[in-house]
């Protein structure tokens, strides 16, 4: 609202005019319309939300257009510089930020192998959070879980926790499958 007040005079009519024109109606209508278009750009797939930057950029470019169209070239130029810094230069910092990652972990355990609690403790010691857990009991046990962790990169290397699990007596097999953000683990 502050931008709209900067753009246009607040009075809307002169002393000699018969009618009063609402000068804020035009830019607010444009901003509302672009807001709805931006909302249509935002998509959610699983845990992943896409299009937020695109929606915000659409709205920002609309505001810059209104500011420049109203003749505030210095303010519009400053907004272009800030938008450039945020959209282009800060993208280079994104790889340095930590993200949430997920993987599916399946452990086959012999009947006399380590308990489920011991396996869970080993997973947690590796810095992983167990999101879901299912246990299949037959002659041997199969423990399936979805784990998550936070790091800068999700390398495709098998993590050390798999080696620690395999070192335990009675662990027959360990499968590790990294999941993309939004991908669900099939139980």
PDB file of C-alpha atoms in Angstrom:
ATOM      1  CA  UNK A   1       0.000   0.000   0.000  1.00  0.00           C
ATOM      2  CA  UNK A   2       2.909   2.333   0.681  1.00  0.00           C
ATOM      3  CA  UNK A   3       4.093   1.894  -2.926  1.00  0.00           C
ATOM      4  CA  UNK A   4       0.659   2.907  -4.215  1.00  0.00           C
ATOM      5  CA  UNK A   5       0.667   6.013  -2.022  1.00  0.00           C
ATOM      6  CA  UNK A   6       4.088   6.948  -3.385  1.00  0.00           C
ATOM      7  CA  UNK A   7       2.870   6.474  -6.933  1.00  0.00           C
ATOM      8  CA  UNK A   8      -0.223   8.621  -6.868  1.00  0.00           C
ATOM      9  CA  UNK A   9      -1.501  11.711  -5.173  1.00  0.00           C
ATOM     10  CA  UNK A  10      -3.905  11.035  -2.344  1.00  0.00           C
ATOM     11  CA  UNK A  11      -6.506  13.716  -3.030  1.00  0.00           C
ATOM     12  CA  UNK A  12      -7.769  12.485  -6.413  1.00  0.00           C
ATOM     13  CA  UNK A  13      -9.616  15.687  -7.433  1.00  0.00           C
ATOM     14  CA  UNK A  14      -9.087  19.353  -7.778  1.00  0.00           C
ATOM     15  CA  UNK A  15     -11.267  22.010  -6.137  1.00  0.00           C
ATOM     16  CA  UNK A  16     -13.076  22.786  -9.395  1.00  0.00           C
ATOM     17  CA  UNK A  17     -13.788  19.188 -10.465  1.00  0.00           C
ATOM     18  CA  UNK A  18     -17.258  17.738 -10.189  1.00  0.00           C
ATOM     19  CA  UNK A  19     -16.348  14.106  -9.552  1.00  0.00           C
ATOM     20  CA  UNK A  20     -13.684  12.449  -7.492  1.00  0.00           C
ATOM     21  CA  UNK A  21     -11.448   9.892  -9.195  1.00  0.00           C
ATOM     22  CA  UNK A  22     -10.071   7.012  -7.138  1.00  0.00           C
ATOM     23  CA  UNK A  23      -6.480   6.988  -8.349  1.00  0.00           C
ATOM     24  CA  UNK A  24      -5.535   3.900  -6.355  1.00  0.00           C
ATOM     25  CA  UNK A  25      -8.096   1.651  -8.038  1.00  0.00           C
ATOM     26  CA  UNK A  26      -6.052   1.126 -11.211  1.00  0.00           C
ATOM     27  CA  UNK A  27      -2.732  -0.017  -9.649  1.00  0.00           C
ATOM     28  CA  UNK A  28      -4.476  -2.055  -6.962  1.00  0.00           C
ATOM     29  CA  UNK A  29      -6.521  -3.837  -9.625  1.00  0.00           C
ATOM     30  CA  UNK A  30      -3.364  -4.655 -11.548  1.00  0.00           C
ATOM     31  CA  UNK A  31      -1.582  -5.899  -8.419  1.00  0.00           C
ATOM     32  CA  UNK A  32      -4.572  -8.053  -7.422  1.00  0.00           C
ATOM     33  CA  UNK A  33      -4.773  -9.568 -10.895  1.00  0.00           C
ATOM     34  CA  UNK A  34      -1.068 -10.348 -10.985  1.00  0.00           C
ATOM     35  CA  UNK A  35      -1.387 -11.796  -7.476  1.00  0.00           C
ATOM     36  CA  UNK A  36      -3.974 -14.277  -8.743  1.00  0.00           C
ATOM     37  CA  UNK A  37      -1.791 -15.158 -11.731  1.00  0.00           C
ATOM     38  CA  UNK A  38       1.143 -15.644  -9.359  1.00  0.00           C
ATOM     39  CA  UNK A  39      -0.958 -17.911  -7.148  1.00  0.00           C
ATOM     40  CA  UNK A  40      -1.650 -20.059 -10.203  1.00  0.00           C
ATOM     41  CA  UNK A  41       2.085 -20.433 -10.809  1.00  0.00           C
ATOM     42  CA  UNK A  42       2.724 -21.984  -7.385  1.00  0.00           C
ATOM     43  CA  UNK A  43       2.549 -25.793  -7.439  1.00  0.00           C
ATOM     44  CA  UNK A  44       2.936 -28.388  -4.693  1.00  0.00           C
ATOM     45  CA  UNK A  45       4.160 -31.903  -5.442  1.00  0.00           C
ATOM     46  CA  UNK A  46       4.722 -34.113  -2.419  1.00  0.00           C
ATOM     47  CA  UNK A  47       6.978 -32.199  -0.028  1.00  0.00           C
ATOM     48  CA  UNK A  48       8.184 -29.810  -2.729  1.00  0.00           C
ATOM     49  CA  UNK A  49       6.663 -26.389  -3.459  1.00  0.00           C
ATOM     50  CA  UNK A  50       7.636 -24.862  -6.806  1.00  0.00           C
ATOM     51  CA  UNK A  51       6.993 -21.489  -8.397  1.00  0.00           C
ATOM     52  CA  UNK A  52       7.158 -19.205  -5.366  1.00  0.00           C
ATOM     53  CA  UNK A  53      10.108 -17.257  -6.784  1.00  0.00           C
ATOM     54  CA  UNK A  54       8.367 -16.989 -10.154  1.00  0.00           C
ATOM     55  CA  UNK A  55       5.183 -15.669  -8.527  1.00  0.00           C
ATOM     56  CA  UNK A  56       7.106 -13.140  -6.435  1.00  0.00           C
ATOM     57  CA  UNK A  57       9.087 -12.041  -9.496  1.00  0.00           C
ATOM     58  CA  UNK A  58       5.884 -11.493 -11.502  1.00  0.00           C
ATOM     59  CA  UNK A  59       4.501  -9.320  -8.731  1.00  0.00           C
ATOM     60  CA  UNK A  60       7.767  -7.394  -8.322  1.00  0.00           C
ATOM     61  CA  UNK A  61       8.063  -6.686 -12.059  1.00  0.00           C
ATOM     62  CA  UNK A  62       4.475  -5.419 -12.020  1.00  0.00           C
ATOM     63  CA  UNK A  63       5.295  -3.023  -9.179  1.00  0.00           C
ATOM     64  CA  UNK A  64       8.431  -1.858 -11.002  1.00  0.00           C
ATOM     65  CA  UNK A  65       6.329  -1.217 -14.112  1.00  0.00           C
ATOM     66  CA  UNK A  66       3.804   0.810 -12.129  1.00  0.00           C
ATOM     67  CA  UNK A  67       6.558   2.834 -10.448  1.00  0.00           C
ATOM     68  CA  UNK A  68       8.321   3.579 -13.739  1.00  0.00           C
ATOM     69  CA  UNK A  69       4.999   4.297 -15.454  1.00  0.00           C
ATOM     70  CA  UNK A  70       4.185   6.869 -12.791  1.00  0.00           C
ATOM     71  CA  UNK A  71       7.466   8.631 -13.502  1.00  0.00           C
ATOM     72  CA  UNK A  72       9.455   7.651 -10.415  1.00  0.00           C
ATOM     73  CA  UNK A  73      12.557   6.646 -12.348  1.00  0.00           C
ATOM     74  CA  UNK A  74      15.027   6.745  -9.441  1.00  0.00           C
ATOM     75  CA  UNK A  75      12.809   4.539  -7.270  1.00  0.00           C
ATOM     76  CA  UNK A  76      12.160   2.201 -10.213  1.00  0.00           C
ATOM     77  CA  UNK A  77      15.876   2.002 -10.986  1.00  0.00           C
ATOM     78  CA  UNK A  78      16.655   1.203  -7.350  1.00  0.00           C
ATOM     79  CA  UNK A  79      14.029  -1.548  -7.414  1.00  0.00           C
ATOM     80  CA  UNK A  80      15.584  -3.014 -10.579  1.00  0.00           C
ATOM     81  CA  UNK A  81      19.012  -3.095  -8.899  1.00  0.00           C
ATOM     82  CA  UNK A  82      17.609  -4.780  -5.766  1.00  0.00           C
ATOM     83  CA  UNK A  83      15.700  -7.301  -7.906  1.00  0.00           C
ATOM     84  CA  UNK A  84      18.874  -8.063  -9.866  1.00  0.00           C
ATOM     85  CA  UNK A  85      20.869  -8.640  -6.678  1.00  0.00           C
ATOM     86  CA  UNK A  86      18.214 -10.911  -5.183  1.00  0.00           C
ATOM     87  CA  UNK A  87      17.377 -12.911  -8.311  1.00  0.00           C
ATOM     88  CA  UNK A  88      20.808 -13.252  -9.907  1.00  0.00           C
ATOM     89  CA  UNK A  89      23.546 -12.808  -7.359  1.00  0.00           C
ATOM     90  CA  UNK A  90      21.950 -14.558  -4.357  1.00  0.00           C
ATOM     91  CA  UNK A  91      21.331 -17.683  -6.460  1.00  0.00           C
ATOM     92  CA  UNK A  92      25.054 -18.331  -6.183  1.00  0.00           C
ATOM     93  CA  UNK A  93      24.685 -18.625  -2.404  1.00  0.00           C
ATOM     94  CA  UNK A  94      22.016 -21.317  -2.702  1.00  0.00           C
ATOM     95  CA  UNK A  95      24.464 -24.253  -2.997  1.00  0.00           C
ATOM     96  CA  UNK A  96      25.976 -23.212   0.340  1.00  0.00           C
ATOM     97  CA  UNK A  97      22.653 -23.545   2.162  1.00  0.00           C
ATOM     98  CA  UNK A  98      21.674 -26.713   3.989  1.00  0.00           C
ATOM     99  CA  UNK A  99      18.661 -28.646   2.721  1.00  0.00           C
ATOM    100  CA  UNK A 100      16.534 -31.523   3.911  1.00  0.00           C
ATOM    101  CA  UNK A 101      17.215 -34.846   2.187  1.00  0.00           C
ATOM    102  CA  UNK A 102      15.465 -38.205   2.368  1.00  0.00           C
ATOM    103  CA  UNK A 103      16.269 -41.830   1.676  1.00  0.00           C
ATOM    104  CA  UNK A 104      14.615 -45.227   1.904  1.00  0.00           C
ATOM    105  CA  UNK A 105      16.487 -47.718   4.062  1.00  0.00           C
ATOM    106  CA  UNK A 106      15.723 -51.451   4.126  1.00  0.00           C
ATOM    107  CA  UNK A 107      17.493 -53.740   6.604  1.00  0.00           C
ATOM    108  CA  UNK A 108      17.193 -57.533   6.546  1.00  0.00           C
ATOM    109  CA  UNK A 109      17.996 -59.024   9.951  1.00  0.00           C
ATOM    110  CA  UNK A 110      18.372 -62.660  10.995  1.00  0.00           C
ATOM    111  CA  UNK A 111      16.086 -63.946  13.737  1.00  0.00           C
ATOM    112  CA  UNK A 112      18.951 -63.770  16.256  1.00  0.00           C
ATOM    113  CA  UNK A 113      20.171 -60.368  14.974  1.00  0.00           C
ATOM    114  CA  UNK A 114      20.136 -57.016  16.749  1.00  0.00           C
ATOM    115  CA  UNK A 115      16.878 -55.680  18.107  1.00  0.00           C
ATOM    116  CA  UNK A 116      14.857 -53.054  16.299  1.00  0.00           C
ATOM    117  CA  UNK A 117      15.758 -50.546  19.023  1.00  0.00           C
ATOM    118  CA  UNK A 118      19.481 -51.170  18.458  1.00  0.00           C
ATOM    119  CA  UNK A 119      19.072 -50.635  14.714  1.00  0.00           C
ATOM    120  CA  UNK A 120      17.117 -47.437  15.302  1.00  0.00           C
ATOM    121  CA  UNK A 121      19.814 -46.180  17.681  1.00  0.00           C
ATOM    122  CA  UNK A 122      22.513 -46.859  15.062  1.00  0.00           C
ATOM    123  CA  UNK A 123      20.539 -44.911  12.462  1.00  0.00           C
ATOM    124  CA  UNK A 124      20.040 -41.977  14.841  1.00  0.00           C
ATOM    125  CA  UNK A 125      23.737 -41.958  15.817  1.00  0.00           C
ATOM    126  CA  UNK A 126      24.522 -41.318  12.145  1.00  0.00           C
ATOM    127  CA  UNK A 127      22.578 -38.052  12.337  1.00  0.00           C
ATOM    128  CA  UNK A 128      19.438 -39.332  10.626  1.00  0.00           C
ATOM    129  CA  UNK A 129      15.823 -38.866  11.695  1.00  0.00           C
ATOM    130  CA  UNK A 130      13.444 -41.763  11.166  1.00  0.00           C
ATOM    131  CA  UNK A 131      10.300 -40.457   9.455  1.00  0.00           C
ATOM    132  CA  UNK A 132       8.396 -43.727   9.047  1.00  0.00           C
ATOM    133  CA  UNK A 133       9.073 -47.293  10.074  1.00  0.00           C
ATOM    134  CA  UNK A 134       7.594 -50.653   9.142  1.00  0.00           C
ATOM    135  CA  UNK A 135       8.647 -54.063  10.356  1.00  0.00           C
ATOM    136  CA  UNK A 136       7.956 -57.330   8.547  1.00  0.00           C
ATOM    137  CA  UNK A 137       8.294 -60.363  10.796  1.00  0.00           C
ATOM    138  CA  UNK A 138       8.835 -63.817   9.299  1.00  0.00           C
ATOM    139  CA  UNK A 139      11.659 -66.284   9.873  1.00  0.00           C
ATOM    140  CA  UNK A 140      13.935 -63.266   9.498  1.00  0.00           C
ATOM    141  CA  UNK A 141      12.956 -59.658  10.078  1.00  0.00           C
ATOM    142  CA  UNK A 142      12.856 -56.858   7.553  1.00  0.00           C
ATOM    143  CA  UNK A 143      12.934 -53.295   8.798  1.00  0.00           C
ATOM    144  CA  UNK A 144      11.938 -50.616   6.284  1.00  0.00           C
ATOM    145  CA  UNK A 145      12.163 -46.960   7.136  1.00  0.00           C
ATOM    146  CA  UNK A 146      12.260 -43.540   5.585  1.00  0.00           C
ATOM    147  CA  UNK A 147      15.044 -41.371   6.978  1.00  0.00           C
ATOM    148  CA  UNK A 148      15.821 -37.675   6.607  1.00  0.00           C
ATOM    149  CA  UNK A 149      18.832 -35.502   7.280  1.00  0.00           C
ATOM    150  CA  UNK A 150      20.022 -31.958   6.685  1.00  0.00           C
ATOM    151  CA  UNK A 151      23.177 -31.193   4.720  1.00  0.00           C
ATOM    152  CA  UNK A 152      24.499 -28.996   1.933  1.00  0.00           C
ATOM    153  CA  UNK A 153      24.516 -31.744  -0.654  1.00  0.00           C
ATOM    154  CA  UNK A 154      22.928 -35.137  -1.017  1.00  0.00           C
ATOM    155  CA  UNK A 155      25.759 -37.098  -2.537  1.00  0.00           C
ATOM    156  CA  UNK A 156      24.976 -40.400  -4.172  1.00  0.00           C
ATOM    157  CA  UNK A 157      27.598 -42.130  -2.037  1.00  0.00           C
ATOM    158  CA  UNK A 158      26.412 -44.757   0.393  1.00  0.00           C
ATOM    159  CA  UNK A 159      26.676 -43.184   3.849  1.00  0.00           C
ATOM    160  CA  UNK A 160      28.745 -44.545   6.720  1.00  0.00           C
ATOM    161  CA  UNK A 161      25.607 -45.606   8.617  1.00  0.00           C
ATOM    162  CA  UNK A 162      25.124 -48.432   6.093  1.00  0.00           C
ATOM    163  CA  UNK A 163      28.596 -49.783   6.929  1.00  0.00           C
ATOM    164  CA  UNK A 164      27.884 -49.537  10.659  1.00  0.00           C
ATOM    165  CA  UNK A 165      24.626 -51.434  10.209  1.00  0.00           C
ATOM    166  CA  UNK A 166      26.324 -54.161   8.158  1.00  0.00           C
ATOM    167  CA  UNK A 167      29.034 -54.568  10.838  1.00  0.00           C
ATOM    168  CA  UNK A 168      26.434 -55.701  13.378  1.00  0.00           C
ATOM    169  CA  UNK A 169      26.101 -59.467  13.799  1.00  0.00           C
ATOM    170  CA  UNK A 170      22.879 -60.766  12.320  1.00  0.00           C
ATOM    171  CA  UNK A 171      22.356 -57.990   9.759  1.00  0.00           C
ATOM    172  CA  UNK A 172      22.049 -59.809   6.448  1.00  0.00           C
ATOM    173  CA  UNK A 173      21.503 -56.982   3.978  1.00  0.00           C
ATOM    174  CA  UNK A 174      21.104 -53.184   3.905  1.00  0.00           C
ATOM    175  CA  UNK A 175      19.611 -51.260   0.963  1.00  0.00           C
ATOM    176  CA  UNK A 176      19.923 -47.471   0.744  1.00  0.00           C
ATOM    177  CA  UNK A 177      17.944 -45.535  -1.875  1.00  0.00           C
ATOM    178  CA  UNK A 178      18.097 -41.709  -1.882  1.00  0.00           C
ATOM    179  CA  UNK A 179      14.697 -40.135  -2.580  1.00  0.00           C
ATOM    180  CA  UNK A 180      14.166 -36.916  -4.477  1.00  0.00           C
ATOM    181  CA  UNK A 181      12.265 -34.198  -2.654  1.00  0.00           C
ATOM    182  CA  UNK A 182       8.587 -34.954  -3.034  1.00  0.00           C
ATOM    183  CA  UNK A 183       9.147 -38.642  -3.843  1.00  0.00           C
ATOM    184  CA  UNK A 184       7.306 -41.011  -1.543  1.00  0.00           C
ATOM    185  CA  UNK A 185       8.744 -44.184  -0.017  1.00  0.00           C
ATOM    186  CA  UNK A 186       6.686 -47.266  -0.931  1.00  0.00           C
ATOM    187  CA  UNK A 187       6.075 -49.453   2.107  1.00  0.00           C
TER     188      UNK A 187
END
